[in-house]
Amino acid sequence: MSIDFEIPPEAQAVRERVRQWVKDECIPAEARLVDKESYKTVLAELRAKARAQGLWLPFAPKEYGGMGLGPLANALVQMELGMSHLGALSMNSQGPDDATILTLIAHGTDFQKEKFLKPLLNGEKRVCYSMTEKASGADATGMRTTAIKDGNENYVLNGEKWFSSAASAADLALVMARTDPDAPRHQQFSTFIVELPNPGYRIKRDIPTMAAEGPLSHIMGGGHSEIEIKDLVIPAENLVGGEGRGFDMGQHRLAYGRLRHGMHNVAMAQRALDMAAAHISQRETFGKKLAERQAVQFMMAECATQLYISRLMLLHIAYKAEKGLDMRQENSIAKVYLAHMVHHVVDTAIQLHGALGYSRDTPLAAWYTHIRSQRLVDGPDEVHRWTVGRNVMKAFQKDGTTAMAAGGDLL
């Protein structure tokens, strides 16, 4: 029996539509972004056009107003949307909104779907996810924010959150807190929906980072906020999925977020490589085009190789998702590899552009400082490598070989 690597025609067709959409609409629109008002105008125009063309919520089921794409087709779409920072926003497929939408579809009550999910589906509101804390970092089970039930009607939350991405642009927040310190470690936490602004959920500051910042950075969800949670009263009806389900739901949404980051990284790397190819085809030094120099060709070859591996990696994970197979090992491998891949490709593109790449005349410099965070968000490299390595050793101890934990069970 042969292994079929052919992408179904319907998935190819939607990929081509989205590729053309990003090329014709999103990338040209980037030049129109100047301030908050221009951003609102540009995004509203893009979203109206996208919805009219049926390009809306690619990851969501049709009954919720989405395109109803499966994991494979959605992966192909996301690997196009990342070409522009307006790509995902134009189709209401941006993080962390997308993962929250999936969480509410799977675990939300009828009340929560009507009040909170519907405006997210319509693109009327944004949401942030408040899990990470200074005290716990990558270990979510070490969080100290508490949620104590006050009778039967409310929970009262107290604590702090750190690096709550998009909080300064959000109308809603998903907050994870400890509800039962005596329960098994992964059943101590619950997730609550908070309507913003709320005096009990105070944004102390947007944390300065190495990423390039401009007037639209935080509006577009690029900010990372430090939050003080003090006597925050949450109605019991805003508890998502029931008590003790917060950790499991959080891991599920983070798994999707890691893949979405990786898919967008592939798109960004591809655009960077295209920009490099265009530049070296025209740039001449010492009487010779850069594209004709062997060292430059080697640099381009290495980038192309990493992109090839990245696409195969993501498509294999999408295949496993389509089949309902366990993909946790592959997800951790991909999270680390794709973060390093995009960093390498963008760095190479900057090098090939010379001083122009170091300038802000191209988007490469801004991308470079932004993508460094990919090795930290959704868990740092070291945590995922630890997980992968631990699984390799478990496989060896069980069967005397590491094959099943190192790609030996591809199908």
Short mmCIF file of C-alpha atoms in Angstrom, two decimals, residues 183-386:
data_model
loop_
_atom_site.label_atom_id
_atom_site.label_comp_id
_atom_site.label_asym_id
_atom_site.label_seq_id
_atom_site.Cartn_x
_atom_site.Cartn_y
_atom_site.Cartn_z
CA ALA A 183 -7.56 18.00 44.85
CA PRO A 184 -5.10 16.02 42.68
CA ARG A 185 -2.52 18.40 41.20
CA HIS A 186 -4.11 18.71 37.74
CA GLN A 187 -7.65 19.04 39.12
CA GLN A 188 -7.08 22.00 41.41
CA PHE A 189 -7.74 24.70 38.80
CA SER A 190 -10.75 26.25 37.13
CA THR A 191 -11.30 28.80 34.37
CA PHE A 192 -13.53 31.86 34.57
CA ILE A 193 -14.77 34.42 32.04
CA VAL A 194 -14.26 38.04 33.11
CA GLU A 195 -15.93 40.97 31.39
CA LEU A 196 -13.57 43.90 30.94
CA PRO A 197 -12.96 46.53 32.15
CA ASN A 198 -13.36 45.39 35.73
CA PRO A 199 -11.84 47.10 38.81
CA GLY A 200 -10.88 43.69 40.20
CA TYR A 201 -8.80 42.94 37.09
CA ARG A 202 -6.32 45.79 36.86
CA ILE A 203 -3.72 46.09 34.12
CA LYS A 204 -0.71 47.41 35.99
CA ARG A 205 1.36 47.87 32.83
CA ASP A 206 2.18 46.48 29.43
CA ILE A 207 5.56 44.88 30.02
CA PRO A 208 8.31 46.41 27.84
CA THR A 209 10.01 43.74 25.75
CA MET A 210 12.74 43.53 23.15
CA ALA A 211 10.12 43.42 20.40
CA ALA A 212 9.77 46.54 18.30
CA GLU A 213 6.83 48.61 19.51
CA GLY A 214 4.77 51.16 17.69
CA PRO A 215 1.42 52.96 18.08
CA LEU A 216 -0.47 49.82 16.99
CA SER A 217 1.51 47.14 18.81
CA HIS A 218 -0.83 46.73 21.76
CA ILE A 219 -4.03 47.49 19.85
CA MET A 220 -3.30 44.60 17.51
CA GLY A 221 -2.74 42.27 20.44
CA GLY A 222 1.02 42.42 20.63
CA GLY A 223 1.18 43.66 24.20
CA HIS A 224 1.91 41.49 27.23
CA SER A 225 0.29 42.75 30.41
CA GLU A 226 1.00 42.43 34.09
CA ILE A 227 -2.32 42.03 35.92
CA GLU A 228 -3.36 42.58 39.52
CA ILE A 229 -6.41 40.52 40.50
CA LYS A 230 -7.91 41.80 43.75
CA ASP A 231 -11.29 40.83 45.16
CA LEU A 232 -12.49 40.05 41.65
CA VAL A 233 -16.11 38.86 41.91
CA ILE A 234 -17.14 36.41 39.19
CA PRO A 235 -20.67 34.99 38.86
CA ALA A 236 -20.75 31.20 39.12
CA GLU A 237 -22.39 31.11 35.67
CA ASN A 238 -19.08 32.37 34.24
CA LEU A 239 -17.23 29.21 35.30
CA VAL A 240 -16.22 27.35 32.12
CA GLY A 241 -16.40 23.56 31.97
CA GLY A 242 -16.93 22.98 35.69
CA GLU A 243 -14.60 23.08 38.68
CA GLY A 244 -11.26 21.31 38.31
CA ARG A 245 -11.29 21.36 34.49
CA GLY A 246 -9.14 24.44 34.03
CA PHE A 247 -5.78 22.73 33.61
CA ASP A 248 -6.98 20.18 31.04
CA MET A 249 -8.79 22.83 29.00
CA GLY A 250 -5.74 25.06 29.22
CA GLN A 251 -3.44 22.38 27.86
CA HIS A 252 -5.83 21.68 25.00
CA ARG A 253 -5.99 25.34 23.97
CA LEU A 254 -2.23 25.74 24.30
CA ALA A 255 -1.73 22.73 22.02
CA TYR A 256 -3.77 24.46 19.32
CA GLY A 257 -1.99 27.77 19.96
CA ARG A 258 1.44 26.18 19.54
CA LEU A 259 0.43 24.74 16.18
CA ARG A 260 -1.08 28.04 15.04
CA HIS A 261 2.12 29.85 15.99
CA GLY A 262 4.09 27.24 14.02
CA MET A 263 1.85 27.58 10.98
CA HIS A 264 2.18 31.36 11.00
CA ASN A 265 5.94 30.96 11.43
CA VAL A 266 6.07 28.94 8.22
CA ALA A 267 4.22 31.71 6.39
CA MET A 268 6.45 34.44 7.78
CA ALA A 269 9.58 32.47 6.93
CA GLN A 270 8.33 31.92 3.40
CA ARG A 271 7.70 35.63 2.90
CA ALA A 272 11.14 36.41 4.31
CA LEU A 273 12.75 33.92 1.92
CA ASP A 274 10.81 35.40 -1.01
CA MET A 275 12.02 38.86 -0.05
CA ALA A 276 15.59 37.58 0.14
CA ALA A 277 15.28 35.92 -3.27
CA ALA A 278 13.96 39.13 -4.81
CA HIS A 279 16.76 41.19 -3.28
CA ILE A 280 19.66 38.93 -4.23
CA SER A 281 18.29 38.67 -7.78
CA GLN A 282 18.76 42.43 -8.19
CA ARG A 283 21.62 43.29 -5.86
CA GLU A 284 25.03 43.38 -7.53
CA THR A 285 28.41 43.59 -5.76
CA PHE A 286 31.86 43.46 -7.30
CA GLY A 287 30.34 42.97 -10.73
CA LYS A 288 28.23 39.95 -9.85
CA LYS A 289 24.67 39.35 -8.69
CA LEU A 290 24.40 38.04 -5.14
CA ALA A 291 22.18 35.23 -6.42
CA GLU A 292 25.10 33.89 -8.46
CA ARG A 293 27.39 33.47 -5.48
CA GLN A 294 27.69 29.93 -4.15
CA ALA A 295 27.77 30.99 -0.49
CA VAL A 296 24.48 32.84 -0.95
CA GLN A 297 22.95 29.85 -2.73
CA PHE A 298 23.96 27.64 0.19
CA MET A 299 22.22 30.05 2.59
CA MET A 300 19.05 29.93 0.51
CA ALA A 301 19.25 26.13 0.32
CA GLU A 302 19.44 25.80 4.10
CA CYS A 303 16.35 27.99 4.53
CA ALA A 304 14.44 26.05 1.87
CA THR A 305 15.37 22.78 3.57
CA GLN A 306 14.10 23.95 6.94
CA LEU A 307 10.85 25.18 5.39
CA TYR A 308 10.37 21.81 3.68
CA ILE A 309 10.85 19.94 6.95
CA SER A 310 8.51 22.38 8.71
CA ARG A 311 5.68 21.92 6.23
CA LEU A 312 5.95 18.13 6.35
CA MET A 313 5.98 18.28 10.14
CA LEU A 314 2.82 20.38 10.32
CA LEU A 315 0.98 18.38 7.68
CA HIS A 316 1.78 15.14 9.50
CA ILE A 317 0.46 16.60 12.76
CA ALA A 318 -2.67 17.77 10.90
CA TYR A 319 -3.06 14.23 9.54
CA LYS A 320 -2.88 12.80 13.06
CA ALA A 321 -5.43 15.35 14.23
CA GLU A 322 -7.76 14.37 11.36
CA LYS A 323 -7.51 10.74 12.49
CA GLY A 324 -7.92 11.55 16.18
CA LEU A 325 -4.46 10.16 16.98
CA ASP A 326 -2.20 11.18 19.86
CA MET A 327 0.06 13.99 18.62
CA ARG A 328 1.51 15.36 21.86
CA GLN A 329 5.07 14.20 21.15
CA GLU A 330 5.01 15.64 17.63
CA ASN A 331 3.45 18.87 18.89
CA SER A 332 6.31 19.45 21.34
CA ILE A 333 8.92 18.63 18.68
CA ALA A 334 7.25 21.02 16.22
CA LYS A 335 6.94 23.82 18.77
CA VAL A 336 10.70 23.88 19.29
CA TYR A 337 11.76 23.24 15.70
CA LEU A 338 9.44 25.79 14.07
CA ALA A 339 10.45 28.55 16.49
CA HIS A 340 14.11 28.03 15.62
CA MET A 341 13.33 27.68 11.92
CA VAL A 342 11.60 31.04 11.56
CA HIS A 343 14.34 32.73 13.59
CA HIS A 344 17.00 31.27 11.29
CA VAL A 345 15.22 32.11 8.04
CA VAL A 346 14.42 35.71 9.02
CA ASP A 347 17.98 36.16 10.29
CA THR A 348 19.31 34.87 6.97
CA ALA A 349 17.02 37.20 5.04
CA ILE A 350 18.31 40.15 7.09
CA GLN A 351 21.90 39.10 6.40
CA LEU A 352 21.26 38.86 2.67
CA HIS A 353 19.64 42.30 2.65
CA GLY A 354 22.72 43.80 4.30
CA ALA A 355 22.22 47.19 5.92
CA LEU A 356 18.75 47.37 4.34
CA GLY A 357 17.70 44.34 6.38
CA TYR A 358 18.87 46.01 9.58
CA SER A 359 16.77 49.09 8.77
CA ARG A 360 13.04 49.51 9.17
CA ASP A 361 12.56 49.93 5.42
CA THR A 362 11.54 46.26 5.31
CA PRO A 363 9.51 44.37 7.95
CA LEU A 364 12.39 41.97 8.62
CA ALA A 365 13.92 43.83 11.58
CA ALA A 366 10.57 44.08 13.38
CA TRP A 367 9.85 40.41 12.69
CA TYR A 368 13.23 39.42 14.08
CA THR A 369 12.67 40.93 17.51
CA HIS A 370 9.12 39.60 17.63
CA ILE A 371 9.87 35.99 16.68
CA ARG A 372 12.49 35.59 19.39
CA SER A 373 9.52 35.24 21.73
CA GLN A 374 8.45 32.07 19.92
CA ARG A 375 11.05 30.13 21.89
CA LEU A 376 9.36 31.27 25.11
CA VAL A 377 5.61 31.48 24.51
CA ASP A 378 3.43 28.39 25.03
CA GLY A 379 6.23 26.94 27.14
CA PRO A 380 9.96 27.51 26.67
CA ASP A 381 12.11 25.24 24.51
CA GLU A 382 13.57 23.52 27.54
CA VAL A 383 10.19 22.33 28.86
CA HIS A 384 9.24 20.78 25.51
CA ARG A 385 12.65 19.23 25.00
CA TRP A 386 12.39 17.74 28.48
#
